[in-house]
XYZ file of C-alpha atoms in Angstrom:
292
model
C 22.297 -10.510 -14.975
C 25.018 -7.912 -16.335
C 26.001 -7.606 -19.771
C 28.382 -4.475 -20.570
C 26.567 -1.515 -22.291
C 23.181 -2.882 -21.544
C 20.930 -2.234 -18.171
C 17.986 -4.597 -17.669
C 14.539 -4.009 -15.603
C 13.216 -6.898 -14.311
C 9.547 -6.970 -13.867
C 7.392 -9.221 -11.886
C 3.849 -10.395 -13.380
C 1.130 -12.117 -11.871
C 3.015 -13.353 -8.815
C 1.236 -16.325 -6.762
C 2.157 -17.272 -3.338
C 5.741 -18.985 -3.519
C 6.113 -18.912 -7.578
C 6.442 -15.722 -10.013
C 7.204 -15.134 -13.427
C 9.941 -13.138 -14.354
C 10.396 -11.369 -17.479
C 13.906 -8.974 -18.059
C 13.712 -6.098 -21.014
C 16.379 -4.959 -22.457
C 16.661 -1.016 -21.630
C 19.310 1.635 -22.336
C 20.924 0.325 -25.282
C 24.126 2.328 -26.135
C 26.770 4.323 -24.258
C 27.462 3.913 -20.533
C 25.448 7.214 -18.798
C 22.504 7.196 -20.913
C 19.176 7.187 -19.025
C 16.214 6.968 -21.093
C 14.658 4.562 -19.030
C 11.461 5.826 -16.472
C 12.017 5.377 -13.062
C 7.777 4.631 -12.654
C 6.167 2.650 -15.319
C 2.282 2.094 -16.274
C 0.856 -1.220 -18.330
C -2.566 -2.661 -18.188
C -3.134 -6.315 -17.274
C -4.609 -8.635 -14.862
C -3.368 -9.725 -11.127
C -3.986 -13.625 -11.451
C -2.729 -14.405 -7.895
C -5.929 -12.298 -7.162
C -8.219 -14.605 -9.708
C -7.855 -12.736 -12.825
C -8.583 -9.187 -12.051
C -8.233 -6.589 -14.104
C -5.509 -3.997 -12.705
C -3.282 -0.862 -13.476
C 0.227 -2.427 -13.065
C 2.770 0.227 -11.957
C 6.520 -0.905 -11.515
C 8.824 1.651 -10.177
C 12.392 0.928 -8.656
C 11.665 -1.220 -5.825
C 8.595 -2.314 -6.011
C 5.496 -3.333 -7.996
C 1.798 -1.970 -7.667
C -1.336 -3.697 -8.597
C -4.011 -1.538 -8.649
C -7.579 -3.092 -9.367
C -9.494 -1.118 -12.226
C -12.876 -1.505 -10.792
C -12.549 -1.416 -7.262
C -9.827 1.147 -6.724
C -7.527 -0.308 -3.960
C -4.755 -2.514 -4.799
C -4.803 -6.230 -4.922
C -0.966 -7.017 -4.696
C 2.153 -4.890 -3.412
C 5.522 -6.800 -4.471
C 8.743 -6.205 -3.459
C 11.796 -5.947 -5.418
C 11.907 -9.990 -4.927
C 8.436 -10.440 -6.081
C 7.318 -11.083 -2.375
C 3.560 -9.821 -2.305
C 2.969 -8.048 1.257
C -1.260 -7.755 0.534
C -2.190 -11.233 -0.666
C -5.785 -10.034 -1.425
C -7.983 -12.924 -3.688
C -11.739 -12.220 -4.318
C -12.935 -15.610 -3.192
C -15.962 -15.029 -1.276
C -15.820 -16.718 2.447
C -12.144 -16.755 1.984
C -12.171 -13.718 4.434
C -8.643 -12.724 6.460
C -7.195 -15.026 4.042
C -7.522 -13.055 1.415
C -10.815 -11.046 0.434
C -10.568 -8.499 3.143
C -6.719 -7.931 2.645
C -6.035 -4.772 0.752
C -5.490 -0.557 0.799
C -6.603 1.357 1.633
C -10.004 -0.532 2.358
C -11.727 3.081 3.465
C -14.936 3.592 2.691
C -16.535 0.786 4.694
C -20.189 0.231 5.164
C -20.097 4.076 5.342
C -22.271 5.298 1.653
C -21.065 2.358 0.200
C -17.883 0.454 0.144
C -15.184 1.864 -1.878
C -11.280 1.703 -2.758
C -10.787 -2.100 -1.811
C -10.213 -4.327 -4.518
C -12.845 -5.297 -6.148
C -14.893 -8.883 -3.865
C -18.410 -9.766 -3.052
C -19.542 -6.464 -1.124
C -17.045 -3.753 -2.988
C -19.477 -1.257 -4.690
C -17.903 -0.201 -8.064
C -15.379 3.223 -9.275
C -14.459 4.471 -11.897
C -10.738 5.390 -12.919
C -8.927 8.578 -14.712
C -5.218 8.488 -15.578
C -4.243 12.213 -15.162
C -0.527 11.970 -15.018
C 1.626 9.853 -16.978
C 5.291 10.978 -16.676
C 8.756 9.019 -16.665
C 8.620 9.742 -12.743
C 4.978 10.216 -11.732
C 1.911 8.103 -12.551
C -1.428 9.452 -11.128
C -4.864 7.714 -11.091
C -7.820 8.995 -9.765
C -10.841 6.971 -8.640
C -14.570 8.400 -8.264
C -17.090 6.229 -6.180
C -20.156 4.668 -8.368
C -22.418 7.452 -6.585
C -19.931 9.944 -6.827
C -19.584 11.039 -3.596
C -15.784 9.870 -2.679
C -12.293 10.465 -4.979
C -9.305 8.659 -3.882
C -5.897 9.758 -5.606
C -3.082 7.313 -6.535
C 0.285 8.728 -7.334
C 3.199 7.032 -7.911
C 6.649 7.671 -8.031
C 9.984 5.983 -7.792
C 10.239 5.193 -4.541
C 7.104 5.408 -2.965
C 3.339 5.698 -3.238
C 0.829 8.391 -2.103
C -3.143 7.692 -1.358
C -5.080 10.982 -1.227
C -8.560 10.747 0.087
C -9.275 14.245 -1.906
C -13.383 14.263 -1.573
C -15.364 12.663 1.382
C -19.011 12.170 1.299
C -20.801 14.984 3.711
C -21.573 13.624 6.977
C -19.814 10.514 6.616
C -16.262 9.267 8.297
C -13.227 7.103 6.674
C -10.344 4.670 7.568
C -7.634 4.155 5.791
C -5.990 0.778 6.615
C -3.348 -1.860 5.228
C -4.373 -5.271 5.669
C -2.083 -7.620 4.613
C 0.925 -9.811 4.894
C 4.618 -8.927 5.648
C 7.331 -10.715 3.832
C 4.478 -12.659 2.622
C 2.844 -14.396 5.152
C 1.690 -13.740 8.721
C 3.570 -15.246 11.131
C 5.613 -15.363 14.158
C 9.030 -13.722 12.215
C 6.929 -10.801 12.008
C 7.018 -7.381 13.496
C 6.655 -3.572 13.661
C 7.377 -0.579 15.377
C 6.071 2.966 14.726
C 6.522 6.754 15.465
C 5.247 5.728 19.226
C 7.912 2.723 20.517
C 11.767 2.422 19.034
C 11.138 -1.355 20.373
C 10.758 -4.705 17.408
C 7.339 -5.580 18.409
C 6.263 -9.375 17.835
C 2.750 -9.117 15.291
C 0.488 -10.300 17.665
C 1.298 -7.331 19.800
C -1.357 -4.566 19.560
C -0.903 -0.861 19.056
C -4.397 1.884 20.211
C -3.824 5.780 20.552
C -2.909 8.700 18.239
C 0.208 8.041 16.657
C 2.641 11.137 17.665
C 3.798 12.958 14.697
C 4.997 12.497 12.453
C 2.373 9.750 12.617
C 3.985 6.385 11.065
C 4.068 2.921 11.310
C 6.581 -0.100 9.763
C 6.208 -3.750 8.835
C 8.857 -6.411 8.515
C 9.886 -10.124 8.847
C 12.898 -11.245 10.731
C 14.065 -13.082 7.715
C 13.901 -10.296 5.008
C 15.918 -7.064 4.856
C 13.207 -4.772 4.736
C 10.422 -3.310 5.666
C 7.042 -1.825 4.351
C 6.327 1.955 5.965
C 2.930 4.114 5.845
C 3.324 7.651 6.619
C 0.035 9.846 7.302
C 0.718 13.490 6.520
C -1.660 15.298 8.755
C -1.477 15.257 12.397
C -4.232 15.009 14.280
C -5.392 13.796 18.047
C -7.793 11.009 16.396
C -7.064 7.271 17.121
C -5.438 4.922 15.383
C -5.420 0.941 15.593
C -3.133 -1.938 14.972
C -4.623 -5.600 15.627
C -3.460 -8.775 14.380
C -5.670 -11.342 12.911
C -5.199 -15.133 12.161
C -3.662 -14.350 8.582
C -3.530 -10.783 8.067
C -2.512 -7.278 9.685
C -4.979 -4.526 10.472
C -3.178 -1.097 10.211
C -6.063 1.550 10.433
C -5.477 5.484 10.730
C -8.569 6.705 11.720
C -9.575 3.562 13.581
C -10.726 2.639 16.915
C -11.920 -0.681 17.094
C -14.508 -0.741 14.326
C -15.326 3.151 14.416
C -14.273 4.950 12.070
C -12.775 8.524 12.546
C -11.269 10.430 9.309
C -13.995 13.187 7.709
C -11.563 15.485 6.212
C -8.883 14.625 2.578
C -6.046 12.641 4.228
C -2.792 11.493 2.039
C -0.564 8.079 3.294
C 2.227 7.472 1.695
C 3.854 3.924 1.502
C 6.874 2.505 0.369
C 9.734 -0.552 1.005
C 12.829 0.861 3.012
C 16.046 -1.656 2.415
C 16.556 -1.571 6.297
C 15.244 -2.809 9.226
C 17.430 -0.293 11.935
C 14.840 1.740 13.841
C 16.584 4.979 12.631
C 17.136 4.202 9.155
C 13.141 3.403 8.740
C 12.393 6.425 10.155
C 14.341 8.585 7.984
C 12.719 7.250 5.091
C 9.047 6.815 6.110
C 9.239 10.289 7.105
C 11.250 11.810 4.022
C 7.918 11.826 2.275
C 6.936 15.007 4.212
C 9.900 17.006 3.063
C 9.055 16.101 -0.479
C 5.240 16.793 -0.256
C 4.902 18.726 -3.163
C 6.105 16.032 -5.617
């Protein structure tokens, strides 16, 4: 859509697999070179391809962010075509299908289970907007017992998850479980900071990730692909599996053990490439711009 003088944002509400409805806003009415619009935007509203849940909704440039109010992990991650890559629904039974998708699904059976969007055994948070700029949105999230904060910030390009308070004597994941390009299947693939190589989904990844520790999504039949970035090295394991419906990304994660007992930030974003180089210019850019 281009009409002279007048810019137009298009934003992407309550997608459900295979339909979504569009809405366009006018923006930046006036002379050519004005930019009044934000580049990261916050509304309040509900994620109905995850059955009516109550979410932030943050759009920035290239992609769209539900984040679910009460359990404080998101619940759907669209792409600039509307394309969600989590899929999450709280239907209980419905399982990889949908109620264990999520991120960053960390706190796990470990004092509680926190930061996954809200289903049948996510134990409650509460949320604090403490940043709400043109070009930075941040939410923070305290556990129900008030033992765990998770940070969200969001900016144009990207997001960053800060695990900034960990229980004592308790240990973390943080993991992306969800569905590239849409759905899980056999177009899929990755590759990470280990192996230049497109790996089909079903293959499986174990081992510390060398640094800069990252990993990349994508689907033979879209033009991009979905990063995660961990800032801080370390020599603990991390896991990729695939399951019938769903990816399992976990930093921190060997099989079902959890590893992570220190504040750990991931950032995540869509790169409009899928050339080994290319992705891992911009999944690792994040580090150079760490104190955004």
């Amino acid at each position: 859509m281009s009409v002279p003088g007048l810019s137009f944002k298009k934003f992407v509400l309550g997608a459900v697999k295979g339909t979504c409805l569009v809405v366009f806003l006018a923006l930046n009415v006036g002379c050519k070179g004005t930019h009044s619009e934000s580049a990261v935007t916050l509304t309040h509203g509900v994620d109905t391809s995850a059955g009516g849940l109550p979410a932030y909704i943050i759009t920035t440039e290239n992609a769209t962010y539900y984040l679910e109010k009460s359990g404080g992990g998101l619940s759907s991650l669209l792409d600039q075509d509307g394309i969600d890559w989590i899929g999450f629904n709280h239907i209980k039974g419905s399982g990889w299908k949908g109620e264990y998708r999520g991120f960053p699904n960390a706190v796990h059976k470990q004092d509680g289970n926190f930061f996954h969007a809200m289903n049948a055994g996510t134990d409650p948070a509460t949320s604090e907007i403490t940043i709400h700029a043109p070009n930075h949105v941040r939410i923070v999230f305290t556990s129900e017992n008030g033992k765990w904060e998770g940070q969200w910030d969001f900016y144009p390009t990207r997001c960053d998850f800060t695990m900034t308070t960990v229980s004592p004597g308790y240990q973390y994941w943080i993991q992306y479980e969800g569905v590239p390009g849409g759905e899980m299947n056999k177009t899929d693939f990755w590759f990470n900071s280990a192996s230049p190589d497109k790996h089909p989904i079903e293959d499986a990844f174990s081992g510390d990730l060398p640094a800069p520790e990252w990993f990349a999504f994508g689907d033979k039949n879209f033009p991009r692909m979905l990063y995660f970035l961990k800032h801080e090295d370390d020599d603990l394991p991390d896991d990729y599996v695939s399951r019938p419906f769903m990816t399992v990304l976990g930093f921190g994660r060997q099989n079902k053990d959890k590893f992570l007992s220190s504040p750990v930030r991931v950032s995540f974003g869509f790169v409009e490439s899928v050339d080994y180089k290319a992705v891992q210019q911009a999944a690792t850019r994040p580090m150079a711009t760490s104190a955004n």
